[in-house]
Each structure stands twice: as structure tokens, then as C-alpha cells.
Amino acid sequence: MVARIGFVAPIVVYLVLFFGYPLVSNITMAMREFTAASFYTGEAPFVGFENYAAVIGDPVFGTALLNTAVFTIASLAFQFAIGLGLAVFFQRYFPLNGVLRSLLLLPWLLPLVVSGTVWRWIYDQEYGVLNQVLLGAGVIDTAMPWLSSTSMALTAVTVANIWVGIPFNMVILYGGLQGIPAQLYEAAALDGAGPWKRFSAVTWPLLRPVSAVVLMLGLVYTLKVFDVIMVLTQGGPANATQTLTTWSYSLSFQDLDFGAGAATGNMLILLALVFAVFYLRSTRQSAGAAAREAPRRRVPRLPRGRSATGGARASVAAAGEPSATEQERS
Amino acid sequence: MAVHMRVRRAFRTVIAIMIVGVLLFPLYWMVNASLQPSSALLETPPRWFPVGGTLDGYRQALQSQGRPLINSMVIAAGTVLLTLVLSVPAAYALSRFRLPGAGALLFALLLVQMIPGIVMANSLYAVMNQAGILGTHAALILADSTLAVPFAVLILRAFMVTVPAELGEAAMVDGAGQARILWSVILPVSRNAVITAGLFGFLFAWADFLFAVTLNSDDRIMPVTVGIYRFIGAHTANWNGVMATGVIASIPAAILIIAAQRYVAAGVTGGALKD
């Protein structure tokens, strides 16, 4: 028994040191006036909930919260819809299917800084290809300041993020579709169901558990998107693309007000936690279906998820989890 | 009928190629820009193909980003090593033994992956500052391992539970201890899962920007993600060099797609056969 514990002891110590301790220190930090000087003097007076009050009272807070909501909801909706469309399309057999499908994963594996940089070049006001094409086609008659206009920047950033997240949605949903027994489609076809009817009566209901997993994971991961926004706009112009994540960064590492940054971060955790709980409950409820069907076998071994940074990581865990426990029990 | 079918399939392939073309256009555009002289990038209309291109961008990239590329390599390799050392025994134990609190541990591994990176960065900054290791490779390796370790334990465990218990039992009858069983029996069988976990660990660390930009005040250990970020700031007009750096920084991802394709596929069929 002692020897057996020796195998897991390092990971437990690791979790406590590298997740537990930082999390606790983040909570206490948020209750102190913690500035750059605190690192040298060690003095950080206790201020209770003042940091939270200051953060919530800041006019940027409302903007950041709204931006986070718009960015997250729009990203999820489009990533999911496009991902599902592609998954359905690639369900059917045709030559080169596998090669093309794996090529589609490329945007998802690139460092986000690289993707962000490419989009910044595409959006460039003077020389970017987007403006050049739109001008050439006569859609617009002056070059658009995609990233430097307060009214367009959030949309531009969201579009780039949608592009990053499509492969993740496609892969997981494709796995889900593969898990739907072909007999159901044959039976539906025999009953005279057309393509749309087959989708709405067979695909959609049976895909629901997997859809829930994708959406919840996407949500948790989109909340913490950082790289794409930093490279494209750094939260600007005039906070037009500031989200809770980027704002927390700028409070801590630019204003050097670590207490306020920690407070914002803790609120972000709370948000993520609320959705995580929803997610875990929805997977538990549909554990039977979800685990027996698609994700069990396919998701765990497919190249990684990264709606923003690391999507399928948790889905691997989540989806692999119930099936594994089932096996142990049986 | 057969001909009709073949035409339809060919038609689908054409559509699929078009879809892939549209979705991968930004990547093409990066490669295209990386091969053109800076002056050509400021022309209207843009040059759609890098005809008569130049490798100047790559020369610049290697000159200014040589050190960051090496740093990224060191940090990513260190992360893989640390991740595997920590996760292989843990995954083995979680897949084989009945341990008290194993469920809680798995749940914790799942949950910590949902903690926003900025929160980790904020608190790790304070912790590492106290420990006096800010601005070292070790700081970034430790921070990046928080991205890879929970993932690796879960993916390795998911694979190891599919390895028949009899394999280990046979070795035990021969007098092997648990460590020996893990090393000589389970690990060779789980090779593909270990490679997959390692490759993803490499990629997580290679792609990390948040920890690199927050936990690092020293240019000497700056990885390439921060290098690119600063490069844009400093030379906005020099898209050619920036894009060449981007292409170089994408190489590990491209390799992963090719390599993981093989190992991942092997994992899928391997798992399927055992079920």
C-alpha cells in the first residue's frame, strides 16, 4: 500500500503546490493592497473587499463584462454552427476525406500568437488583404480601420477567435456523429425521411450530449482567451476589446495593482466555476449516452482541443472519465 | 449507378477542397508574406503568389529570433520531461490500484484545467518571486507544466485502463515489483499514449504566451511567442520577417499533425480492438 501511494504522492504534492497554493494566494492577495512594492517590502495591508469594490466600481468593469459576454456568446454560436456543418459534411464518404479533415486541424494547433499575428496582417488598414479585396470588389469605398475603430474591433477580434475554434468543434462533433448507429439513418430513410428530417429526428437529438460537452468546454475556454486579443488589439482601442481576462492582466502586470488583478481573476474563476458545474452536471446526466457513444473512443485520442487554449484536454478527461469508471466496475 | 456515385463523390471532394482552402487561407497568406520582399507587401493589389520571392524574411527571423527559438525548445523539452516524470506513475496508479481519494484526485485534475491562465499567472508570479526563480527557464518550465500535467495524467490513465490486467499479473507472478511492471510491461504497451501526451505537452509549452509574457522580465530566456509579439511592436512595417518567424514557430504544430496522425490513429484502432 505504501509503495502504491508512492506512485501518486508526487502528483498530489504537485497539485497542492502548483494549483492549491497559487489559488489560495490569489484569494488572499485579492484582499490586500498588493502592489509592486509589496514584492520587495513584503508589506501588503489587509483591505478586505475593497479591491472587489474598486474593480466593480470601475467603469471599465461594465465594458469588460459586456465584451466578455458578447465575445463568448458570438464565438460559441458561430464555432458550433460552422463546426457542426463541417462535421456533417465530412461524415459522408469521398476521396481525400481523411487528409482534408486533418488539414483543417492546423489552425487549431498553431500557437495562438502566430494566428493572432496573421489576422493582424490580414486586418491591416492600409495593406491588409481584407481591405484590399473589399475595396477591389467595391463593397467598401474607404479602407476600414478594423482593429483601431471602437465600433469594429470587437467583431474583428471575435471573427479571428471563431476561426481558431472551428476545428475543435468540428472534431468533437464529428466524433459524436460517428457514434450514431448507421441503422438509425437507414431506418429513417426507409420510413421516407429526407435529409433534413433525418438530421432533425436522428442526428440532432442523438448529438445533444456531445453538443452540450462542446458548448460548455467552449464556454469555459473562451472566457479565458488572452493571446488572440493581446496580439490583435491589447484590449483597445479605448477598452473596446477589453475582456475580464485581458483587464485582469493589465491591472496586475501593467498597472502593477496585483490586488485588483487578483480580484478580477477570482471573479473570472467564479464565472468559469458556475459553468463548470453546469457542464459536469450535464455530462453526468448524459453520461450514459455520451460515454457509450462517440467521445469515449474517439475524443480521447484525437489531436487536442483548444477552443482557445486547450479545449479537448478537459473533454478528453470528461469523456474518457465515465467510460473508464464503467470499465473498472464491470 | 456506379459512375453516378463516383461523380458525386468527386464533386464532394472538390467542395471539401474549397472549404479547406477558405479556412486555411490565413495560413497560406502567412507563408505568402514570409516569402516576399517587404516592399512587395506594401503594394496594391497584393501579390497573390510568392513568385520571385526572397528568403530574406527567414534570414531576419533566424537572426533576431534565433535565441528565442532555442529558448522555446529548451522550455518545451523541459516541460515534456517534467510532465512525463510526474504523470506516468500517477496515471499507472490511477489505472491499476484502488486508492482512497482516487475519485477526488481525478476530479481535481479535471477541474484545475478550467482555471483561467491569467489567475495562474497572477499567483505564480507572486509565488515564484518569493522563491526567487522569476526570469529563469525553470520558472517557465514549471508554469507550463501546469498546462500539460493534468491533461497527460488523464489521457495516459484513459489508455492504461484499457491494458489488460493480466499483463501486469503475469509479471507479478514472475516476481516483478510495481515499478518494474510499470517500466517493463505497461510503459512499452502504452508507448503511443506516452508519445501523444509528450507531443501535446511540447505544443502547450511551445505555444504558451501568457506565462512567458508575465513570468519573465529577462530577455535572455524569452521564448519565440514573446519574440514575435515584440517583433510586431518594433517592426510593424516588416511583415515579411514577422511572418517568416510565424512560419518557423508553426513547424512543431505541423510536425505534430503528421506524427500524431500516426500515433493517434494507432491509439484509436488499438483501443477499439481491445474493447
Coordinates of C-alpha atoms in Angstrom, one line a residue:
Chain A
M1 CA 0.0 0.0 0.0
V2 CA 2.8 2.4 1.0
A3 CA 4.6 1.7 -2.3
R4 CA 1.4 2.2 -4.2
I5 CA 0.8 5.6 -2.6
G6 CA 4.4 6.4 -3.7
F7 CA 3.1 6.5 -7.3
V8 CA 0.5 9.2 -6.7
A9 CA 2.2 11.1 -3.9
P10 CA 4.3 13.3 -6.4
I11 CA 1.2 14.3 -8.3
V12 CA -0.7 15.2 -5.1
V13 CA 2.2 17.3 -3.9
Y14 CA 2.4 18.9 -7.3
L15 CA -1.3 19.7 -7.4
V16 CA -1.2 21.3 -3.9
L17 CA 2.0 23.3 -4.7
F18 CA 1.1 24.4 -8.2
F19 CA -2.6 24.8 -8.1
G20 CA -3.7 24.8 -4.5
Y21 CA -1.2 27.2 -3.1
P22 CA -1.4 29.7 -6.0
L23 CA -5.2 29.6 -5.8
V24 CA -5.2 30.3 -2.1
S25 CA -2.6 33.0 -2.5
N26 CA -4.7 34.6 -5.2
I27 CA -7.7 34.8 -2.9
T28 CA -5.7 36.3 -0.1
M29 CA -3.9 38.6 -2.5
A30 CA -7.2 40.0 -3.6
M31 CA -7.9 41.1 -0.1
R32 CA -4.7 43.0 0.2
E33 CA -3.4 46.2 -1.2
F34 CA -0.7 44.3 -3.2
T35 CA 1.5 46.5 -5.3
A36 CA 4.9 46.1 -7.0
A37 CA 6.4 47.4 -3.8
S38 CA 4.8 44.6 -1.8
F39 CA 7.1 42.2 -3.5
Y40 CA 10.1 44.0 -2.1
T41 CA 8.9 45.2 1.3
G42 CA 6.6 42.3 1.9
E43 CA 4.1 44.7 3.2
A44 CA 0.6 44.3 1.8
P45 CA -2.1 45.8 4.1
F46 CA -5.3 43.9 4.5
V47 CA -8.2 45.7 2.9
G48 CA -11.0 43.2 3.0
F49 CA -13.2 43.5 0.0
E50 CA -12.0 47.0 -1.1
N51 CA -10.3 45.6 -4.2
Y52 CA -13.5 44.0 -5.3
A53 CA -15.4 47.2 -4.7
A54 CA -12.9 49.2 -6.6
V55 CA -12.9 46.8 -9.5
I56 CA -16.7 46.6 -9.7
G57 CA -17.0 50.3 -9.3
D58 CA -14.5 51.0 -12.2
P59 CA -16.3 52.0 -15.4
V60 CA -14.1 49.6 -17.3
F61 CA -15.7 46.7 -15.4
G62 CA -19.1 47.0 -17.1
T63 CA -17.4 47.3 -20.5
A64 CA -15.2 44.3 -19.9
L65 CA -18.1 42.2 -18.6
L66 CA -20.2 43.1 -21.6
N67 CA -17.4 42.5 -24.0
T68 CA -16.7 39.1 -22.4
A69 CA -20.3 38.1 -22.8
V70 CA -20.6 39.3 -26.5
F71 CA -17.2 37.8 -27.4
T72 CA -18.0 34.4 -25.7
I73 CA -21.6 34.0 -27.0
A74 CA -20.8 35.0 -30.6
S75 CA -17.7 32.8 -30.6
L76 CA -19.6 29.8 -29.4
A77 CA -22.5 30.2 -31.6
F78 CA -20.5 30.5 -34.8
Q79 CA -17.9 28.0 -33.9
F80 CA -20.5 25.5 -33.1
A81 CA -22.7 26.1 -36.1
I82 CA -19.8 26.1 -38.6
G83 CA -18.2 23.1 -36.8
L84 CA -21.4 21.1 -37.0
G85 CA -21.9 21.9 -40.6
L86 CA -18.4 20.7 -41.4
A87 CA -18.8 17.6 -39.3
V88 CA -22.0 16.7 -41.1
F89 CA -20.3 17.3 -44.4
F90 CA -17.3 15.2 -43.6
Q91 CA -19.5 12.4 -42.4
R92 CA -20.0 11.3 -45.9
Y93 CA -17.5 9.3 -47.9
F94 CA -15.4 10.9 -50.6
P95 CA -11.8 10.6 -51.7
L96 CA -9.2 12.5 -49.6
N97 CA -11.7 12.9 -46.8
G98 CA -9.3 12.0 -44.1
V99 CA -6.4 14.1 -45.4
L100 CA -8.6 17.2 -45.8
R101 CA -10.1 16.7 -42.4
S102 CA -6.7 16.6 -40.7
L103 CA -5.5 19.6 -42.6
L104 CA -8.4 21.5 -41.1
L105 CA -6.9 20.9 -37.7
L106 CA -3.9 23.0 -38.5
P107 CA -5.3 26.4 -37.4
W108 CA -6.0 24.8 -34.0
L109 CA -2.5 23.5 -33.4
L110 CA -0.7 26.7 -34.2
P111 CA 0.5 28.9 -31.4
L112 CA -2.3 31.4 -30.8
V113 CA 0.3 34.2 -31.0
V114 CA 1.0 33.2 -34.6
S115 CA -2.7 33.0 -35.5
G116 CA -3.2 36.4 -34.0
T117 CA -0.3 37.9 -35.9
V118 CA -1.6 36.5 -39.2
W119 CA -5.0 38.1 -38.5
R120 CA -3.4 41.3 -37.6
W121 CA -1.7 41.4 -41.0
I122 CA -5.0 40.4 -42.7
Y123 CA -6.8 43.2 -40.9
D124 CA -4.1 45.8 -41.6
Q125 CA -5.8 49.0 -42.6
E126 CA -3.6 50.0 -45.4
Y127 CA -2.0 46.8 -46.7
G128 CA -4.2 44.1 -45.3
V129 CA -5.7 41.7 -47.8
L130 CA -9.2 42.1 -46.3
N131 CA -9.5 45.8 -47.1
Q132 CA -7.8 45.3 -50.5
V133 CA -10.2 42.7 -51.6
L134 CA -13.3 44.5 -50.3
L135 CA -12.1 47.8 -51.9
G136 CA -11.3 45.9 -55.2
A137 CA -14.8 44.3 -55.2
G138 CA -16.4 47.7 -54.5
V139 CA -18.0 46.5 -51.3
I140 CA -16.5 49.4 -49.3
D141 CA -15.0 52.6 -50.7
T142 CA -12.6 53.6 -48.0
A143 CA -10.2 51.3 -46.1
M144 CA -11.8 50.1 -42.9
P145 CA -9.9 50.5 -39.6
W146 CA -10.9 47.0 -38.4
L147 CA -8.7 47.0 -35.3
S148 CA -8.5 50.6 -34.5
S149 CA -12.1 51.6 -34.6
T150 CA -14.0 51.2 -31.3
S151 CA -17.1 50.0 -33.2
M152 CA -15.4 47.3 -35.3
A153 CA -12.6 46.0 -33.2
L154 CA -14.6 43.6 -31.0
T155 CA -16.2 42.0 -34.1
A156 CA -12.8 41.7 -35.8
V157 CA -11.3 40.0 -32.7
T158 CA -14.3 37.7 -32.4
V159 CA -14.0 36.6 -36.0
A160 CA -10.4 35.7 -35.5
N161 CA -11.3 33.7 -32.4
I162 CA -14.1 31.9 -34.2
W163 CA -11.6 30.8 -36.9
V164 CA -9.4 29.4 -34.2
G165 CA -12.2 27.4 -32.5
I166 CA -13.9 25.9 -35.6
P167 CA -11.6 22.8 -35.8
F168 CA -12.2 21.9 -32.1
N169 CA -15.9 22.0 -32.6
M170 CA -15.7 20.0 -35.8
V171 CA -13.5 17.3 -34.4
I172 CA -15.6 16.6 -31.3
L173 CA -18.9 16.8 -33.2
Y174 CA -17.5 14.6 -35.9
G175 CA -16.6 12.0 -33.2
G176 CA -20.2 12.4 -31.9
L177 CA -21.7 11.8 -35.3
Q178 CA -19.6 8.7 -35.9
G179 CA -21.1 7.2 -32.8
I180 CA -24.6 7.4 -34.1
P181 CA -25.5 3.9 -35.4
A182 CA -25.9 3.8 -39.2
Q183 CA -29.0 1.6 -38.8
L184 CA -30.9 4.6 -37.4
Y185 CA -30.4 6.5 -40.6
E186 CA -31.2 3.5 -42.7
A187 CA -34.5 3.0 -40.8
A188 CA -35.3 6.7 -41.1
A189 CA -34.6 6.6 -44.8
L190 CA -36.9 3.5 -45.2
D191 CA -39.6 5.5 -43.4
G192 CA -39.2 8.1 -46.1
A193 CA -37.3 10.7 -44.1
G194 CA -35.5 13.3 -46.3
P195 CA -32.1 14.7 -45.4
W196 CA -33.5 17.5 -43.2
K197 CA -35.8 15.1 -41.4
R198 CA -33.0 12.7 -40.8
F199 CA -30.9 15.5 -39.3
S200 CA -33.7 16.8 -37.1
A201 CA -35.1 13.5 -36.0
V202 CA -31.9 11.4 -35.7
T203 CA -28.7 13.4 -35.7
W204 CA -29.7 16.4 -33.6
P205 CA -31.3 14.6 -30.7
L206 CA -28.6 11.9 -30.5
L207 CA -25.9 14.5 -30.7
R208 CA -27.2 16.5 -27.9
P209 CA -25.0 15.1 -25.1
V210 CA -21.9 15.7 -27.3
S211 CA -23.1 19.2 -28.2
A212 CA -23.5 20.0 -24.5
V213 CA -19.9 18.9 -23.9
V214 CA -18.6 21.0 -26.7
L215 CA -20.5 24.1 -25.8
M216 CA -19.7 24.0 -22.1
L217 CA -16.0 23.4 -22.8
G218 CA -16.0 26.1 -25.4
L219 CA -17.5 28.5 -22.9
V220 CA -15.0 27.8 -20.2
Y221 CA -12.2 28.2 -22.6
T222 CA -13.5 31.2 -24.4
L223 CA -13.8 33.0 -21.1
K224 CA -10.1 32.9 -20.7
V225 CA -8.9 33.8 -24.2
F226 CA -5.9 36.0 -23.9
D227 CA -3.3 35.6 -26.7
V228 CA -5.6 36.4 -29.6
I229 CA -6.9 39.7 -28.1
M230 CA -3.4 40.7 -26.8
V231 CA -1.8 40.3 -30.2
L232 CA -4.7 41.9 -32.2
T233 CA -5.7 44.9 -30.0
Q234 CA -4.3 44.6 -26.5
G235 CA -7.8 45.2 -25.2
G236 CA -8.0 48.5 -27.1
P237 CA -8.9 50.8 -28.7
A238 CA -10.3 52.6 -25.6
N239 CA -11.2 49.2 -24.0
A240 CA -13.3 48.3 -26.9
T241 CA -12.0 44.7 -26.8
Q242 CA -11.2 44.5 -23.1
T243 CA -12.4 41.3 -21.6
L244 CA -12.2 40.3 -17.9
T245 CA -9.1 38.2 -18.8
T246 CA -7.2 41.0 -20.5
W247 CA -8.3 43.5 -17.9
S248 CA -7.1 41.3 -15.1
Y249 CA -3.7 41.1 -16.9
S250 CA -3.5 44.9 -17.4
L251 CA -4.4 45.6 -13.8
S252 CA -1.8 43.2 -12.5
F253 CA 1.0 43.5 -14.9
Q254 CA 0.6 47.0 -16.4
D255 CA -0.8 49.0 -13.5
L256 CA 1.0 46.7 -11.1
D257 CA -2.1 46.6 -8.9
F258 CA -1.9 42.9 -8.1
G259 CA -4.7 43.0 -5.6
A260 CA -7.2 44.3 -8.1
G261 CA -5.9 41.9 -10.8
A262 CA -6.4 39.0 -8.4
A263 CA -9.9 40.2 -7.5
T264 CA -10.8 40.3 -11.2
G265 CA -9.2 36.9 -11.7
N266 CA -11.2 35.5 -8.9
M267 CA -14.5 36.7 -10.4
L268 CA -13.4 35.1 -13.6
I269 CA -12.9 31.8 -11.7
L270 CA -16.3 32.1 -10.2
L271 CA -17.8 32.6 -13.7
A272 CA -15.9 29.6 -15.0
L273 CA -16.8 27.5 -12.0
V274 CA -20.5 28.2 -12.4
F275 CA -20.3 26.9 -16.0
A276 CA -18.0 24.1 -15.0
V277 CA -20.7 22.9 -12.5
F278 CA -23.3 23.1 -15.2
Y279 CA -21.0 21.2 -17.5
L280 CA -20.2 18.4 -15.0
R281 CA -23.9 18.0 -14.2
S282 CA -24.9 17.8 -17.9
T283 CA -22.2 15.2 -18.5
R284 CA -23.3 13.2 -15.5
Q285 CA -26.9 13.3 -16.6
S286 CA -26.0 12.2 -20.1
A287 CA -23.0 10.2 -19.0
G288 CA -24.6 7.0 -20.2
A289 CA -25.3 8.2 -23.7
A290 CA -22.3 10.4 -24.1
A291 CA -19.9 7.9 -22.8
R292 CA -21.2 4.9 -24.7
E293 CA -21.5 6.9 -27.9
A294 CA -18.9 8.9 -29.6
P295 CA -16.5 10.7 -27.4
R296 CA -15.4 7.7 -25.4
R297 CA -13.3 6.2 -28.1
R298 CA -12.6 8.9 -30.4
V299 CA -12.2 12.1 -28.4
P300 CA -9.5 10.8 -26.1
R301 CA -7.1 10.1 -28.8
L302 CA -7.8 12.7 -31.3
P303 CA -5.5 15.6 -31.6
R304 CA -6.1 18.1 -28.9
G305 CA -8.8 20.6 -28.2
R306 CA -8.1 24.1 -27.9
S307 CA -11.1 26.3 -28.2
A308 CA -8.9 28.9 -27.1
T309 CA -6.2 27.1 -25.2
G310 CA -6.8 23.5 -24.6
G311 CA -10.3 22.5 -25.3
A312 CA -10.2 18.8 -25.8
R313 CA -7.9 18.5 -22.9
A314 CA -10.8 18.6 -20.5
S315 CA -13.1 16.8 -22.9
V316 CA -10.6 14.0 -23.0
A317 CA -10.9 13.8 -19.3
A318 CA -14.6 14.3 -19.2
A319 CA -15.5 12.0 -22.0
G320 CA -12.9 9.4 -21.1
E321 CA -13.9 9.5 -17.4
P322 CA -17.3 7.9 -17.2
S323 CA -16.4 5.1 -19.6
A324 CA -13.3 4.3 -17.7
T325 CA -15.1 4.1 -14.4
E326 CA -17.6 1.8 -16.1
Q327 CA -14.9 -0.5 -17.1
E328 CA -13.5 -0.7 -13.7
R329 CA -16.8 -1.5 -12.2
S330 CA -17.6 -4.2 -14.7
Chain B
M1 CA -25.3 4.0 -61.0
A2 CA -21.6 3.4 -60.1
V3 CA -20.4 6.1 -62.3
H4 CA -23.1 8.5 -61.0
M5 CA -21.9 7.7 -57.4
R6 CA -18.3 8.3 -58.3
V7 CA -19.1 11.7 -59.9
R8 CA -21.0 12.7 -56.7
R9 CA -18.0 11.7 -54.5
A10 CA -15.6 13.6 -56.7
F11 CA -17.9 16.6 -56.5
R12 CA -17.8 16.4 -52.7
T13 CA -14.0 16.2 -52.8
V14 CA -14.0 19.4 -54.8
I15 CA -16.3 21.2 -52.3
A16 CA -14.2 19.9 -49.4
I17 CA -11.0 21.2 -51.1
M18 CA -12.7 24.6 -51.4
I19 CA -13.7 24.6 -47.8
V20 CA -10.2 23.7 -46.7
G21 CA -8.9 26.4 -49.0
V22 CA -11.0 29.1 -47.4
L23 CA -10.3 28.0 -43.9
L24 CA -6.6 27.7 -44.4
F25 CA -6.3 30.9 -46.4
P26 CA -4.9 32.8 -43.4
L27 CA -2.1 30.3 -43.2
Y28 CA -1.4 30.5 -46.9
W29 CA -1.3 34.2 -46.5
M30 CA 1.3 33.9 -43.8
V31 CA 3.5 31.7 -45.9
N32 CA 3.0 34.0 -48.9
A33 CA 4.0 37.1 -46.9
S34 CA 7.0 35.3 -45.4
L35 CA 8.4 34.8 -48.9
Q36 CA 8.0 38.3 -50.3
P37 CA 10.3 41.3 -50.0
S38 CA 8.9 43.8 -47.5
S39 CA 8.4 46.4 -50.3
A40 CA 6.2 43.9 -52.2
L41 CA 3.9 43.6 -49.2
L42 CA 3.0 47.3 -49.4
E43 CA 1.7 47.1 -53.0
T44 CA -1.9 47.3 -54.2
P45 CA -3.3 45.0 -55.3
P46 CA -1.4 42.4 -53.2
R47 CA 0.8 39.8 -54.8
W48 CA -1.2 36.6 -54.5
F49 CA 1.7 34.2 -55.1
P50 CA 5.3 34.5 -53.9
V51 CA 6.7 34.5 -57.4
G52 CA 10.3 35.7 -57.5
G53 CA 10.2 35.5 -53.7
T54 CA 13.0 36.0 -51.2
L55 CA 14.3 34.2 -48.2
D56 CA 15.3 37.5 -46.5
G57 CA 12.5 37.2 -44.0
Y58 CA 13.8 33.8 -42.9
R59 CA 17.3 35.2 -42.6
Q60 CA 16.0 38.0 -40.4
A61 CA 13.8 35.7 -38.4
L62 CA 16.7 33.4 -37.6
Q63 CA 19.0 36.3 -36.8
S64 CA 16.6 38.1 -34.5
Q65 CA 14.7 35.1 -33.2
G66 CA 17.4 32.5 -33.0
R67 CA 17.8 32.8 -29.3
P68 CA 14.1 32.8 -28.6
L69 CA 13.6 29.7 -30.7
I70 CA 16.3 27.9 -28.7
N71 CA 14.7 29.1 -25.5
S72 CA 11.3 27.8 -26.7
M73 CA 12.9 24.5 -27.5
V74 CA 14.6 24.2 -24.1
I75 CA 11.4 25.2 -22.2
A76 CA 9.2 22.8 -24.2
A77 CA 11.6 19.9 -23.9
G78 CA 11.9 20.6 -20.1
T79 CA 8.1 20.7 -19.8
V80 CA 7.7 17.3 -21.6
L81 CA 10.3 15.7 -19.3
L82 CA 8.8 17.1 -16.1
T83 CA 5.3 16.2 -17.3
L84 CA 6.0 12.6 -18.1
V85 CA 8.0 12.0 -14.9
L86 CA 5.1 13.3 -12.9
S87 CA 2.2 11.8 -14.9
V88 CA 3.3 8.3 -15.9
P89 CA 3.5 6.9 -12.4
A90 CA 0.3 8.8 -11.4
A91 CA -1.6 7.5 -14.4
Y92 CA -0.4 4.0 -13.7
A93 CA -1.5 4.1 -10.1
L94 CA -4.9 5.6 -11.0
S95 CA -5.5 2.9 -13.6
R96 CA -4.4 -0.1 -11.6
F97 CA -4.8 0.4 -7.8
R98 CA -7.8 1.0 -5.6
L99 CA -6.6 4.1 -3.8
P100 CA -8.5 6.1 -1.3
G101 CA -9.4 9.5 -2.8
A102 CA -8.7 8.5 -6.3
G103 CA -12.0 9.9 -7.5
A104 CA -11.3 13.2 -5.8
L105 CA -7.9 13.3 -7.4
L106 CA -9.4 12.7 -10.9
F107 CA -12.0 15.3 -10.3
A108 CA -9.3 17.8 -9.2
L109 CA -7.3 17.1 -12.4
L110 CA -10.3 17.8 -14.4
L111 CA -11.3 21.0 -12.6
V112 CA -7.8 22.6 -12.4
Q113 CA -7.8 22.7 -16.2
M114 CA -10.7 25.2 -16.1
I115 CA -8.8 27.7 -14.0
P116 CA -8.2 30.8 -16.2
G117 CA -4.5 31.1 -17.1
I118 CA -4.4 34.7 -16.0
V119 CA -5.2 33.7 -12.5
M120 CA -2.4 31.1 -12.5
A121 CA -0.1 33.7 -13.9
N122 CA -1.0 36.3 -11.3
S123 CA -0.5 34.0 -8.4
L124 CA 2.5 32.1 -9.8
Y125 CA 4.2 35.4 -10.3
A126 CA 3.9 36.1 -6.6
V127 CA 4.9 32.6 -5.6
M128 CA 7.9 32.4 -8.0
N129 CA 9.0 35.9 -7.0
Q130 CA 9.2 34.7 -3.4
A131 CA 11.1 31.6 -4.5
G132 CA 13.5 33.8 -6.4
I133 CA 13.2 31.9 -9.7
L134 CA 11.4 34.5 -11.9
G135 CA 13.2 35.0 -15.1
T136 CA 14.7 31.5 -15.4
H137 CA 13.9 28.7 -17.7
A138 CA 12.9 26.7 -14.7
A139 CA 10.1 29.1 -13.9
L140 CA 8.6 28.8 -17.3
I141 CA 9.0 25.0 -17.4
L142 CA 7.2 24.7 -14.0
A143 CA 4.5 27.1 -15.1
D144 CA 4.0 25.4 -18.5
S145 CA 3.8 22.1 -16.8
T146 CA 0.6 23.2 -15.2
L147 CA -0.9 23.2 -18.7
A148 CA 0.4 19.7 -19.5
V149 CA 0.3 17.6 -16.4
P150 CA -3.4 17.3 -15.7
F151 CA -4.0 16.6 -19.4
A152 CA -1.2 14.0 -19.5
V153 CA -2.4 12.1 -16.4
L154 CA -5.9 11.9 -17.7
I155 CA -5.0 10.8 -21.3
L156 CA -2.4 8.2 -20.0
R157 CA -4.8 6.8 -17.5
A158 CA -7.6 6.6 -20.1
F159 CA -5.2 4.5 -22.2
M160 CA -3.8 2.4 -19.3
V161 CA -7.2 1.2 -18.1
T162 CA -7.6 -0.5 -21.5
V163 CA -4.4 -2.5 -21.0
P164 CA -5.5 -6.0 -19.7
A165 CA -4.7 -6.5 -16.0
E166 CA -3.4 -10.0 -16.8
L167 CA -0.3 -8.4 -18.4
G168 CA 0.8 -7.0 -15.1
E169 CA -0.3 -10.0 -13.1
A170 CA 1.8 -12.3 -15.2
A171 CA 4.9 -10.2 -14.5
M172 CA 4.0 -10.1 -10.8
V173 CA 3.9 -13.9 -10.7
D174 CA 7.4 -13.7 -12.1
G175 CA 8.4 -11.7 -9.1
A176 CA 8.4 -8.2 -10.6
G177 CA 7.6 -5.2 -8.3
Q178 CA 5.2 -2.5 -9.3
A179 CA 7.9 -0.1 -10.5
R180 CA 9.3 -2.9 -12.6
I181 CA 5.9 -3.8 -14.1
L182 CA 5.3 -0.2 -15.0
W183 CA 8.7 0.2 -16.6
S184 CA 9.0 -3.1 -18.4
V185 CA 5.4 -4.1 -19.2
I186 CA 2.9 -1.2 -19.1
L187 CA 5.1 1.5 -20.5
P188 CA 6.1 -0.3 -23.7
V189 CA 2.5 -1.2 -24.3
S190 CA 1.4 2.4 -23.7
R191 CA 4.1 3.9 -25.9
N192 CA 1.7 5.6 -28.3
A193 CA -0.2 7.2 -25.4
V194 CA 3.1 8.4 -23.9
I195 CA 4.2 9.9 -27.2
T196 CA 0.9 11.6 -27.6
A197 CA 1.0 13.1 -24.1
G198 CA 4.5 14.2 -24.7
L199 CA 3.8 15.8 -28.1
F200 CA 0.9 17.7 -26.7
G201 CA 2.9 18.8 -23.7
F202 CA 5.6 20.1 -26.1
L203 CA 3.0 22.0 -28.0
F204 CA 1.3 23.5 -25.0
A205 CA 4.7 24.8 -23.8
W206 CA 5.8 25.9 -27.2
A207 CA 2.6 27.9 -27.8
D208 CA 2.5 29.4 -24.3
F209 CA 2.4 33.2 -24.4
L210 CA 0.6 34.2 -21.2
F211 CA 3.2 32.7 -18.7
A212 CA 6.0 33.8 -21.0
V213 CA 4.9 37.4 -21.0
T214 CA 4.1 37.6 -17.3
L215 CA 6.7 35.5 -15.5
N216 CA 9.6 36.8 -17.5
S217 CA 11.4 40.0 -17.1
D218 CA 14.6 38.8 -18.7
D219 CA 15.1 38.9 -22.4
R220 CA 17.7 36.2 -22.3
I221 CA 15.0 33.5 -21.6
M222 CA 12.3 35.0 -23.8
P223 CA 10.6 32.3 -25.9
V224 CA 9.6 32.8 -29.5
T225 CA 5.9 33.6 -28.8
V226 CA 7.0 36.7 -26.9
G227 CA 9.7 37.3 -29.5
I228 CA 7.0 37.5 -32.2
Y229 CA 4.9 39.7 -30.0
R230 CA 7.7 42.2 -29.5
F231 CA 8.7 41.9 -33.2
I232 CA 5.3 43.2 -34.3
G233 CA 5.6 46.1 -31.9
A234 CA 9.0 47.0 -33.0
H235 CA 8.7 46.5 -36.8
T236 CA 5.1 46.9 -37.8
A237 CA 6.2 47.5 -41.4
N238 CA 8.4 44.5 -41.5
W239 CA 5.7 41.9 -42.1
N240 CA 8.0 39.8 -44.1
G241 CA 10.3 39.0 -41.1
V242 CA 7.3 38.7 -38.7
M243 CA 5.6 36.2 -41.0
A244 CA 8.7 34.1 -41.5
T245 CA 9.1 33.9 -37.7
G246 CA 5.4 32.8 -37.6
V247 CA 6.1 30.1 -40.1
I248 CA 9.1 28.8 -38.2
A249 CA 7.1 28.9 -34.9
S250 CA 4.4 26.8 -36.6
I251 CA 6.7 23.9 -37.5
P252 CA 6.2 21.9 -34.3
A253 CA 2.4 22.1 -34.9
A254 CA 2.8 20.8 -38.4
I255 CA 5.1 18.0 -37.3
L256 CA 2.6 17.1 -34.6
I257 CA -0.2 16.8 -37.2
I258 CA 1.9 14.4 -39.2
A259 CA 3.4 12.5 -36.2
A260 CA 0.3 12.4 -34.0
Q261 CA -1.7 11.4 -37.0
R262 CA 0.1 8.2 -36.9
Y263 CA 0.2 7.6 -33.2
V264 CA -3.2 8.9 -32.6
A265 CA -4.6 6.6 -35.3
A266 CA -2.7 3.7 -33.8
G267 CA -4.2 4.6 -30.4
V268 CA -7.7 4.7 -31.8
T269 CA -7.6 1.3 -33.5
G270 CA -5.6 -0.2 -30.6
G271 CA -8.3 0.9 -28.2
A272 CA -11.1 -0.3 -30.5
L273 CA -9.7 -3.8 -30.8
K274 CA -9.4 -4.2 -27.1
D275 CA -12.9 -3.1 -26.3

